Tab-separated table of N, CA and C in Angstrom:
chain	number	residue	atom	x	y	z
A	26	UNK	N	-4.738	25.019	3.635
A	26	UNK	CA	-5.777	24.012	4.138
A	26	UNK	C	-6.115	25.061	5.543
A	27	UNK	N	-7.536	24.751	5.683
A	27	UNK	CA	-8.208	25.346	6.705
A	27	UNK	C	-8.816	24.525	7.577
A	28	UNK	N	-9.442	24.832	8.567
A	28	UNK	CA	-9.937	23.750	9.644
A	28	UNK	C	-10.822	22.968	9.124
A	29	UNK	N	-11.785	23.345	8.392
A	29	UNK	CA	-12.726	22.685	7.506
A	29	UNK	C	-12.060	21.298	6.657
A	30	UNK	N	-11.154	21.871	5.989
A	30	UNK	CA	-10.174	20.676	4.887
A	30	UNK	C	-9.844	19.738	6.317
A	31	UNK	N	-9.365	20.205	7.328
A	31	UNK	CA	-8.586	19.404	8.365
A	31	UNK	C	-9.854	18.292	8.784
A	32	UNK	N	-10.632	18.904	9.047
A	32	UNK	CA	-11.909	17.964	9.668
A	32	UNK	C	-12.337	17.044	8.550
A	33	UNK	N	-12.900	17.761	7.445
A	33	UNK	CA	-13.102	16.760	6.542
A	33	UNK	C	-12.008	15.543	6.369
A	34	UNK	N	-10.560	15.775	6.336
A	34	UNK	CA	-9.586	14.754	6.206
A	34	UNK	C	-9.582	13.588	7.114
A	35	UNK	N	-9.744	13.961	8.407
A	35	UNK	CA	-10.170	13.347	9.632
A	35	UNK	C	-11.316	12.848	9.756
A	36	UNK	N	-12.287	13.025	9.414
A	36	UNK	CA	-13.565	12.250	9.024
A	36	UNK	C	-13.469	11.002	8.109
A	37	UNK	N	-12.865	11.407	6.937
A	37	UNK	CA	-12.723	10.365	5.963
A	37	UNK	C	-11.810	9.218	6.396
A	38	UNK	N	-10.703	9.832	6.741
A	38	UNK	CA	-9.972	8.804	7.802
A	38	UNK	C	-10.787	7.628	8.368
A	39	UNK	N	-11.446	7.915	9.033
A	39	UNK	CA	-12.450	7.429	9.734
A	39	UNK	C	-13.329	6.258	9.279
A	40	UNK	N	-13.725	7.117	8.181
A	40	UNK	CA	-15.120	6.361	7.227
A	40	UNK	C	-14.842	7.082	6.020
A	41	UNK	N	-14.212	6.335	4.891
A	41	UNK	CA	-13.993	6.643	3.469
A	41	UNK	C	-15.441	6.557	2.972
A	42	UNK	N	-16.148	5.826	3.067
A	42	UNK	CA	-17.271	5.865	2.892
A	42	UNK	C	-18.592	7.227	2.958
A	43	UNK	N	-18.362	8.033	3.846
A	43	UNK	CA	-19.431	8.870	4.001
A	43	UNK	C	-19.678	9.536	2.935
A	44	UNK	N	-21.052	9.752	2.614
A	44	UNK	CA	-21.458	10.510	1.881
A	44	UNK	C	-21.451	12.115	1.993
A	45	UNK	N	-21.609	12.775	0.948
A	45	UNK	CA	-21.469	14.481	1.349
A	45	UNK	C	-22.160	14.787	2.297
A	46	UNK	N	-23.657	14.250	2.427
A	46	UNK	CA	-24.538	14.519	3.365
A	46	UNK	C	-23.823	14.359	4.701
A	47	UNK	N	-23.417	13.059	4.893
A	47	UNK	CA	-23.090	12.715	6.334
A	47	UNK	C	-21.562	13.597	6.525
A	48	UNK	N	-20.797	13.638	5.616
A	48	UNK	CA	-19.545	14.594	5.957
A	48	UNK	C	-19.884	15.896	6.324
A	49	UNK	N	-20.885	16.492	5.749
A	49	UNK	CA	-21.234	18.018	6.198
A	49	UNK	C	-21.871	17.854	7.385
A	50	UNK	N	-22.318	16.794	7.802
A	50	UNK	CA	-23.107	17.058	9.186
A	50	UNK	C	-21.928	16.835	9.964
A	51	UNK	N	-20.750	16.302	9.946
A	51	UNK	CA	-19.904	15.825	10.704
A	51	UNK	C	-18.875	17.237	11.031
A	52	UNK	N	-18.765	18.035	9.954
A	52	UNK	CA	-17.926	19.189	9.751
A	52	UNK	C	-18.315	20.510	10.027
A	53	UNK	N	-19.900	20.640	9.522
A	53	UNK	CA	-20.403	21.850	9.889
A	53	UNK	C	-20.344	22.609	8.393
A	54	UNK	N	-20.837	21.854	7.430
A	54	UNK	CA	-20.565	22.503	6.182
A	54	UNK	C	-21.887	22.222	5.664
A	55	UNK	N	-22.097	22.669	4.248
A	55	UNK	CA	-23.239	22.691	3.439
A	55	UNK	C	-22.595	21.040	2.495
A	56	UNK	N	-23.458	20.176	2.083
A	56	UNK	CA	-23.106	18.972	1.053
A	56	UNK	C	-22.246	19.685	0.032
A	57	UNK	N	-22.760	20.505	-0.626
A	57	UNK	CA	-22.046	21.195	-1.584
A	57	UNK	C	-20.933	21.831	-1.326
A	58	UNK	N	-20.592	22.382	-0.362
A	58	UNK	CA	-19.260	22.903	0.080
A	58	UNK	C	-18.315	21.527	0.360
A	59	UNK	N	-19.073	20.618	1.099
A	59	UNK	CA	-17.819	19.476	1.282
A	59	UNK	C	-17.725	18.511	0.188
A	60	UNK	N	-18.569	18.873	-1.146
A	60	UNK	CA	-18.427	18.120	-2.227
A	60	UNK	C	-17.284	18.627	-3.047
A	61	UNK	N	-17.416	20.252	-2.850
A	61	UNK	CA	-16.203	20.735	-3.747
A	61	UNK	C	-14.878	20.578	-2.863
A	62	UNK	N	-15.022	20.944	-1.465
A	62	UNK	CA	-13.463	20.746	-0.853
A	62	UNK	C	-13.082	19.097	-1.111
A	63	UNK	N	-13.983	17.906	-1.049
A	63	UNK	CA	-13.473	16.816	-1.215
A	63	UNK	C	-12.941	16.571	-2.813
A	64	UNK	N	-13.622	17.014	-3.775
A	64	UNK	CA	-12.848	17.208	-4.983
A	64	UNK	C	-11.719	17.660	-5.148
A	65	UNK	N	-11.122	19.125	-4.568
A	65	UNK	CA	-10.080	19.520	-4.572
A	65	UNK	C	-9.085	18.705	-3.969
A	66	UNK	N	-9.438	18.237	-2.527
A	66	UNK	CA	-8.362	17.306	-2.081
A	66	UNK	C	-8.024	16.319	-2.723
A	67	UNK	N	-8.943	15.740	-3.607
A	67	UNK	CA	-8.775	14.707	-4.247
A	67	UNK	C	-7.820	15.094	-5.495
A	68	UNK	N	-7.787	16.163	-6.018
A	68	UNK	CA	-7.476	16.458	-7.223
A	68	UNK	C	-6.146	16.983	-7.190
A	69	UNK	N	-5.785	17.710	-5.560
A	69	UNK	CA	-4.435	18.160	-5.660
A	69	UNK	C	-3.664	16.885	-5.026
A	70	UNK	N	-4.017	15.735	-4.684
A	70	UNK	CA	-3.381	14.695	-4.199
A	70	UNK	C	-3.385	14.307	-2.669
A	71	UNK	N	-4.071	15.476	-2.047
A	71	UNK	CA	-4.219	15.240	-0.665
A	71	UNK	C	-4.813	13.986	-0.039
A	72	UNK	N	-5.845	13.469	-0.886
A	72	UNK	CA	-6.566	12.253	-0.509
A	72	UNK	C	-5.862	11.479	-1.856
A	73	UNK	N	-5.320	10.497	-1.673
A	73	UNK	CA	-4.578	9.729	-2.479
A	73	UNK	C	-5.562	8.649	-3.009
A	74	UNK	N	-6.455	7.874	-2.240
A	74	UNK	CA	-7.298	6.681	-2.647
A	74	UNK	C	-8.034	6.511	-1.503
A	75	UNK	N	-9.077	5.829	-1.960
A	75	UNK	CA	-9.945	4.880	-0.908
A	75	UNK	C	-9.828	3.478	-1.121
A	76	UNK	N	-9.903	3.007	-0.225
A	76	UNK	CA	-9.565	1.321	-0.252
A	76	UNK	C	-10.527	0.643	1.083
A	77	UNK	N	-10.749	-0.784	0.889
A	77	UNK	CA	-11.190	-1.383	1.911
A	77	UNK	C	-9.997	-1.750	2.999
A	78	UNK	N	-10.110	-1.884	4.157
A	78	UNK	CA	-8.689	-2.296	4.790
A	78	UNK	C	-9.338	-3.843	5.369
A	79	UNK	N	-8.376	-4.753	4.871
A	79	UNK	CA	-8.586	-6.048	5.027
A	79	UNK	C	-8.003	-6.582	6.506
A	80	UNK	N	-8.450	-7.664	6.774
A	80	UNK	CA	-7.748	-8.388	7.740
A	80	UNK	C	-6.892	-9.365	7.312
A	81	UNK	N	-5.737	-9.170	7.211
A	81	UNK	CA	-4.625	-10.325	6.694
A	81	UNK	C	-5.071	-11.495	6.954
A	82	UNK	N	-5.185	-11.989	8.124
A	82	UNK	CA	-5.540	-13.569	8.658
A	82	UNK	C	-6.473	-14.033	8.026
A	83	UNK	N	-7.760	-13.146	7.633
A	83	UNK	CA	-8.723	-13.558	7.264
A	83	UNK	C	-8.669	-14.237	5.634
A	84	UNK	N	-7.753	-13.508	5.148
A	84	UNK	CA	-7.195	-14.070	3.430
A	84	UNK	C	-6.312	-14.989	3.428
A	85	UNK	N	-6.079	-15.439	4.776
A	85	UNK	CA	-4.464	-16.485	4.781
A	85	UNK	C	-3.463	-15.690	4.773
A	86	UNK	N	-2.931	-14.410	5.227
A	86	UNK	CA	-1.900	-13.748	5.413
A	86	UNK	C	-1.668	-13.838	6.478
A	87	UNK	N	-0.527	-14.540	7.124
A	87	UNK	CA	-0.005	-15.116	8.722
A	87	UNK	C	0.917	-14.306	9.019
A	88	UNK	N	1.942	-14.222	8.019
A	88	UNK	CA	3.021	-13.766	8.461
A	88	UNK	C	3.582	-12.417	8.119
A	89	UNK	N	3.803	-11.630	9.233
A	89	UNK	CA	4.237	-10.001	8.788
A	89	UNK	C	5.666	-9.992	9.320
A	90	UNK	N	6.431	-9.578	8.001
A	90	UNK	CA	8.087	-9.592	8.251
A	90	UNK	C	8.309	-8.143	7.775
A	91	UNK	N	9.792	-8.019	8.657
A	91	UNK	CA	10.408	-6.685	8.343
A	91	UNK	C	11.753	-7.094	7.745
A	92	UNK	N	11.864	-6.238	6.752
A	92	UNK	CA	13.211	-6.980	5.992
A	92	UNK	C	14.113	-5.673	5.928
A	93	UNK	N	15.453	-5.820	6.251
A	93	UNK	CA	16.657	-4.592	5.986
A	93	UNK	C	17.487	-5.315	4.860
A	94	UNK	N	17.448	-4.335	3.876
A	94	UNK	CA	18.445	-4.775	2.843
A	94	UNK	C	19.215	-3.795	2.802
A	95	UNK	N	20.661	-4.303	2.699
A	95	UNK	CA	21.923	-3.224	2.178
A	95	UNK	C	22.070	-3.745	0.482
A	96	UNK	N	22.170	-2.683	-0.140
A	96	UNK	CA	22.649	-2.778	-1.381
A	96	UNK	C	24.311	-3.010	-1.559
A	97	UNK	N	24.250	-3.905	-2.561
A	97	UNK	CA	25.595	-4.169	-3.110
A	97	UNK	C	26.471	-3.096	-3.569
A	98	UNK	N	25.872	-1.889	-4.020
A	98	UNK	CA	27.036	-0.854	-4.658
A	98	UNK	C	25.678	0.333	-4.463
A	99	UNK	N	26.459	1.307	-4.021
A	99	UNK	CA	25.425	2.604	-3.692
A	99	UNK	C	25.624	3.542	-5.042
A	100	UNK	N	24.913	3.250	-6.262
A	100	UNK	CA	24.739	3.990	-7.208
A	100	UNK	C	23.256	4.121	-7.522
A	101	UNK	N	22.956	5.288	-8.255
A	101	UNK	CA	21.616	5.732	-9.105
A	101	UNK	C	21.234	4.132	-9.814
A	102	UNK	N	22.072	3.836	-10.651
A	102	UNK	CA	21.406	2.584	-11.379
A	102	UNK	C	20.925	1.595	-10.506
A	103	UNK	N	21.746	1.112	-9.381
A	103	UNK	CA	21.435	0.027	-8.394
A	103	UNK	C	20.263	0.262	-7.570
A	104	UNK	N	20.307	1.214	-7.341
A	104	UNK	CA	19.014	1.819	-6.487
A	104	UNK	C	17.296	1.626	-7.119
A	105	UNK	N	17.822	2.307	-8.403
A	105	UNK	CA	16.660	1.800	-9.391
A	105	UNK	C	16.056	0.612	-9.427
A	106	UNK	N	17.251	-0.388	-9.833
A	106	UNK	CA	17.198	-1.739	-10.003
A	106	UNK	C	16.382	-2.359	-8.710
A	107	UNK	N	16.755	-1.854	-7.753
A	107	UNK	CA	16.146	-2.451	-6.458
A	107	UNK	C	14.685	-1.861	-6.318
A	108	UNK	N	14.461	-0.798	-6.861
A	108	UNK	CA	12.969	0.131	-6.649
A	108	UNK	C	12.013	-1.111	-7.400
A	109	UNK	N	12.384	-1.188	-8.941
A	109	UNK	CA	11.748	-1.910	-9.540
A	109	UNK	C	11.393	-3.319	-8.971
A	110	UNK	N	12.723	-3.978	-8.455
A	110	UNK	CA	12.232	-5.164	-7.948
A	110	UNK	C	10.955	-4.977	-6.797
A	111	UNK	N	11.173	-4.353	-5.920
A	111	UNK	CA	10.217	-3.869	-4.823
A	111	UNK	C	8.640	-3.866	-5.416
A	112	UNK	N	8.641	-2.920	-6.563
A	112	UNK	CA	7.866	-2.496	-6.750
A	112	UNK	C	6.657	-3.800	-7.524
A	113	UNK	N	7.666	-4.368	-7.896
A	113	UNK	CA	6.789	-5.770	-8.551
A	113	UNK	C	6.622	-7.050	-7.510
A	114	UNK	N	6.703	-6.708	-6.133
A	114	UNK	CA	6.294	-7.628	-5.064
A	114	UNK	C	5.236	-7.339	-4.638
A	115	UNK	N	3.957	-8.083	-4.920
A	115	UNK	CA	2.554	-7.762	-3.946
A	115	UNK	C	2.850	-8.023	-2.864
A	116	UNK	N	3.299	-8.830	-2.307
A	116	UNK	CA	3.898	-9.083	-0.927
A	116	UNK	C	4.714	-7.596	0.047
A	117	UNK	N	4.974	-7.112	-0.641
A	117	UNK	CA	5.318	-5.830	-0.083
A	117	UNK	C	4.272	-4.906	0.024
A	118	UNK	N	4.277	-4.194	1.396
A	118	UNK	CA	3.263	-3.432	1.618
A	118	UNK	C	3.779	-1.924	1.725
A	119	UNK	N	5.172	-1.791	2.340
A	119	UNK	CA	5.870	-0.634	2.379
A	119	UNK	C	7.281	-0.911	2.279
A	120	UNK	N	7.934	0.258	1.589
A	120	UNK	CA	9.114	0.096	1.526
A	120	UNK	C	9.826	1.267	1.726
A	121	UNK	N	10.948	1.461	2.803
A	121	UNK	CA	11.606	2.774	2.656
A	121	UNK	C	12.849	2.686	2.528
A	122	UNK	N	13.595	3.981	1.979
A	122	UNK	CA	14.918	4.070	2.228
A	122	UNK	C	15.215	4.858	3.477
A	123	UNK	N	16.005	4.202	4.260
A	123	UNK	CA	16.165	4.510	5.565
A	123	UNK	C	17.932	4.844	6.245
A	124	UNK	N	18.122	5.170	6.919
A	124	UNK	CA	19.353	5.877	7.960
A	124	UNK	C	19.802	4.583	8.517
A	125	UNK	N	20.982	4.840	9.002
A	125	UNK	CA	21.212	3.406	9.492
A	125	UNK	C	22.391	2.458	8.761
A	126	UNK	N	22.227	1.028	9.319
A	126	UNK	CA	23.210	0.050	8.944
A	126	UNK	C	22.600	-0.192	7.641
A	127	UNK	N	21.041	-0.278	7.385
A	127	UNK	CA	20.542	-0.829	6.240
A	127	UNK	C	20.300	0.429	5.643
A	128	UNK	N	20.322	0.109	3.846
A	128	UNK	CA	19.685	1.033	3.303
A	128	UNK	C	18.284	1.204	2.844
A	129	UNK	N	17.514	-0.071	3.140
A	129	UNK	CA	16.283	-0.060	2.893
A	129	UNK	C	15.409	-0.695	4.129
A	130	UNK	N	14.431	-1.111	4.603
A	130	UNK	CA	13.176	-1.552	5.443
A	130	UNK	C	12.175	-1.521	4.672
A	131	UNK	N	11.988	-2.756	4.778
A	131	UNK	CA	10.597	-3.534	3.808
A	131	UNK	C	9.737	-3.998	4.701
A	132	UNK	N	8.642	-3.682	4.876
A	132	UNK	CA	7.510	-4.604	5.332
A	132	UNK	C	6.593	-5.379	4.393
A	133	UNK	N	6.253	-6.751	4.530
A	133	UNK	CA	5.513	-7.416	4.099
A	133	UNK	C	5.113	-8.522	4.761
A	134	UNK	N	4.114	-9.135	4.118
A	134	UNK	CA	3.024	-9.901	4.537
A	134	UNK	C	2.874	-11.227	3.582
A	135	UNK	N	2.716	-12.513	4.191
A	135	UNK	CA	2.846	-13.328	3.304
A	135	UNK	C	1.986	-14.565	4.020
A	136	UNK	N	1.789	-15.612	3.233
A	136	UNK	CA	0.836	-16.967	3.880
A	136	UNK	C	1.744	-17.446	5.058
A	137	UNK	N	2.681	-17.902	4.970
A	137	UNK	CA	3.465	-18.755	5.793
A	137	UNK	C	5.126	-18.486	5.836
A	138	UNK	N	5.584	-19.079	6.389
A	138	UNK	CA	7.428	-19.226	6.628
A	138	UNK	C	7.845	-19.698	5.385
A	139	UNK	N	7.354	-20.437	4.696
A	139	UNK	CA	7.985	-21.143	3.341
A	139	UNK	C	7.857	-20.060	2.659
A	140	UNK	N	6.838	-19.168	2.179
A	140	UNK	CA	6.503	-18.091	1.347
A	140	UNK	C	7.756	-16.890	1.611
A	141	UNK	N	8.006	-16.587	2.993
A	141	UNK	CA	8.611	-15.682	3.384
A	141	UNK	C	10.462	-16.121	3.110
A	142	UNK	N	10.615	-17.731	3.335
A	142	UNK	CA	11.629	-17.960	2.830
A	142	UNK	C	12.117	-17.854	1.070
A	143	UNK	N	10.817	-18.362	0.713
A	143	UNK	CA	11.152	-18.235	-0.779
A	143	UNK	C	11.381	-16.905	-1.252
A	144	UNK	N	10.679	-15.716	-0.761
A	144	UNK	CA	11.052	-14.304	-1.222
A	144	UNK	C	12.607	-13.994	-1.010
A	145	UNK	N	12.619	-14.231	0.451
A	145	UNK	CA	14.202	-13.952	0.860
A	145	UNK	C	15.432	-14.648	-0.111
A	146	UNK	N	15.187	-15.818	-0.440
A	146	UNK	CA	16.217	-16.845	-0.947
A	146	UNK	C	15.930	-16.794	-2.238
A	147	UNK	N	14.898	-16.582	-2.755
A	147	UNK	CA	15.139	-16.656	-4.320
A	147	UNK	C	14.735	-15.516	-4.807
A	148	UNK	N	14.219	-14.086	-4.553
A	148	UNK	CA	14.094	-13.202	-4.944
A	148	UNK	C	15.069	-11.903	-4.541
A	149	UNK	N	14.885	-11.675	-3.217
A	149	UNK	CA	15.903	-10.494	-2.956
A	149	UNK	C	17.671	-11.031	-2.736
A	150	UNK	N	18.130	-12.134	-1.916
A	150	UNK	CA	19.199	-12.576	-2.087
A	150	UNK	C	20.110	-12.800	-3.197
A	151	UNK	N	19.325	-13.444	-4.229
A	151	UNK	CA	20.006	-13.298	-5.744
A	151	UNK	C	20.029	-12.225	-6.509
A	152	UNK	N	19.193	-11.286	-6.046
A	152	UNK	CA	19.098	-10.304	-7.067
A	152	UNK	C	20.384	-9.141	-7.003
A	153	UNK	N	20.849	-8.753	-8.195
A	153	UNK	CA	21.902	-8.277	-8.466
A	153	UNK	C	22.668	-6.985	-7.549
A	154	UNK	N	21.340	-6.202	-7.178
A	154	UNK	CA	21.482	-5.127	-6.388
A	154	UNK	C	21.328	-5.160	-5.014
A	155	UNK	N	21.530	-6.478	-4.405
A	155	UNK	CA	21.388	-6.871	-2.804
A	155	UNK	C	22.504	-7.444	-2.730
A	156	UNK	N	23.212	-6.953	-1.396
A	156	UNK	CA	24.407	-7.505	-1.044
A	156	UNK	C	24.148	-8.126	0.509
A	157	UNK	N	23.329	-7.687	1.290
A	157	UNK	CA	22.962	-8.183	2.808
A	157	UNK	C	21.237	-8.077	2.933
A	158	UNK	N	20.974	-8.916	3.378
A	158	UNK	CA	19.424	-9.233	3.777
A	158	UNK	C	19.243	-9.607	5.581
A	159	UNK	N	18.544	-8.862	6.109
A	159	UNK	CA	18.330	-9.221	7.553
A	159	UNK	C	16.583	-9.245	7.570
A	160	UNK	N	16.193	-10.260	8.636
A	160	UNK	CA	14.948	-10.146	8.635
A	160	UNK	C	14.295	-10.629	9.897
A	161	UNK	N	13.184	-9.935	10.011
A	161	UNK	CA	12.570	-9.814	11.573
A	161	UNK	C	11.173	-10.229	11.665
A	162	UNK	N	10.580	-11.150	11.952
A	162	UNK	CA	9.197	-11.777	11.925
A	162	UNK	C	8.304	-11.056	13.110
A	163	UNK	N	6.989	-10.309	12.588
A	163	UNK	CA	6.108	-9.798	13.612
A	163	UNK	C	5.673	-10.848	14.615
A	164	UNK	N	5.830	-11.033	15.943
A	164	UNK	CA	5.004	-11.883	16.657
A	164	UNK	C	3.503	-11.437	16.869
A	165	UNK	N	3.203	-10.471	17.479
A	165	UNK	CA	2.199	-9.524	17.675
A	165	UNK	C	2.144	-7.909	17.381
A	166	UNK	N	0.983	-7.536	16.985
A	166	UNK	CA	0.723	-6.368	16.456
A	166	UNK	C	0.310	-5.686	17.543
A	167	UNK	N	1.110	-4.697	17.930
A	167	UNK	CA	0.744	-3.986	18.953
A	167	UNK	C	-0.621	-2.608	18.614
A	168	UNK	N	-0.089	-2.434	17.430
A	168	UNK	CA	-1.086	-1.118	17.016
A	168	UNK	C	-1.103	-1.589	15.275
A	169	UNK	N	-1.927	-1.423	14.722
A	169	UNK	CA	-2.182	-1.012	13.148
A	169	UNK	C	-3.108	-0.315	12.635
A	170	UNK	N	-2.656	0.930	12.286
A	170	UNK	CA	-3.805	2.064	11.863
A	170	UNK	C	-3.086	2.934	10.769
A	171	UNK	N	-3.829	3.089	10.074
A	171	UNK	CA	-3.409	3.990	8.775
A	171	UNK	C	-4.079	5.190	8.824
A	172	UNK	N	-4.520	5.765	10.233
A	172	UNK	CA	-5.200	7.189	10.383
A	172	UNK	C	-3.974	7.964	11.098
A	173	UNK	N	-3.604	8.888	10.143
A	173	UNK	CA	-2.474	9.885	10.158
A	173	UNK	C	-3.010	10.810	11.310
A	174	UNK	N	-2.027	11.381	12.388
A	174	UNK	CA	-2.314	12.437	13.079
A	174	UNK	C	-2.302	13.744	12.625
A	175	UNK	N	-3.554	14.226	12.771
A	175	UNK	CA	-3.809	15.607	12.044
A	175	UNK	C	-3.343	16.723	13.037
A	176	UNK	N	-2.348	17.433	12.209
A	176	UNK	CA	-1.876	18.253	13.090
A	176	UNK	C	-2.975	19.624	13.313
A	177	UNK	N	-2.670	20.260	14.028
A	177	UNK	CA	-3.288	21.630	14.667
A	177	UNK	C	-3.575	22.662	13.563
A	178	UNK	N	-4.868	23.138	13.650
A	178	UNK	CA	-5.259	23.918	12.504
A	178	UNK	C	-3.954	25.207	12.145
A	179	UNK	N	-3.389	25.686	11.435
A	179	UNK	CA	-2.685	26.846	11.381
A	179	UNK	C	-3.327	28.063	11.519
A	180	UNK	N	-2.925	29.235	12.347
A	180	UNK	CA	-3.298	30.314	12.837
A	180	UNK	C	-3.502	31.245	11.548
């Protein structure tokens, strides 16, 4: 990736709706060069998707929770069962295998506390792969960004 690709990525992170002409103006290339580069970045998977960033509260999602999960046993089969569980929950926004006391850290968003209780008590806790669940509720969001920091161009 060269500095032009990095500028294209930075511009598209700010506004994924940019036309090739608008993008070309921002990065200093022709529209056709921007189009080819964008297609290449999409094809290689650097650009994974385009989407609209929604305000959760505007659509009734008021509770942000962080759930630490410890597995019952540490085996590949158990980890796969848990992964399938998490993949099937629309409320889960992100799920990471982590180091430390817990095995996984999950970020989810739900309408209210009863919805969170339902997921914890009826989905996570009874699941065969899960031994322990600990949750924390986000009170105030200090920063909410999906924009990745752009590393300096390589020499």
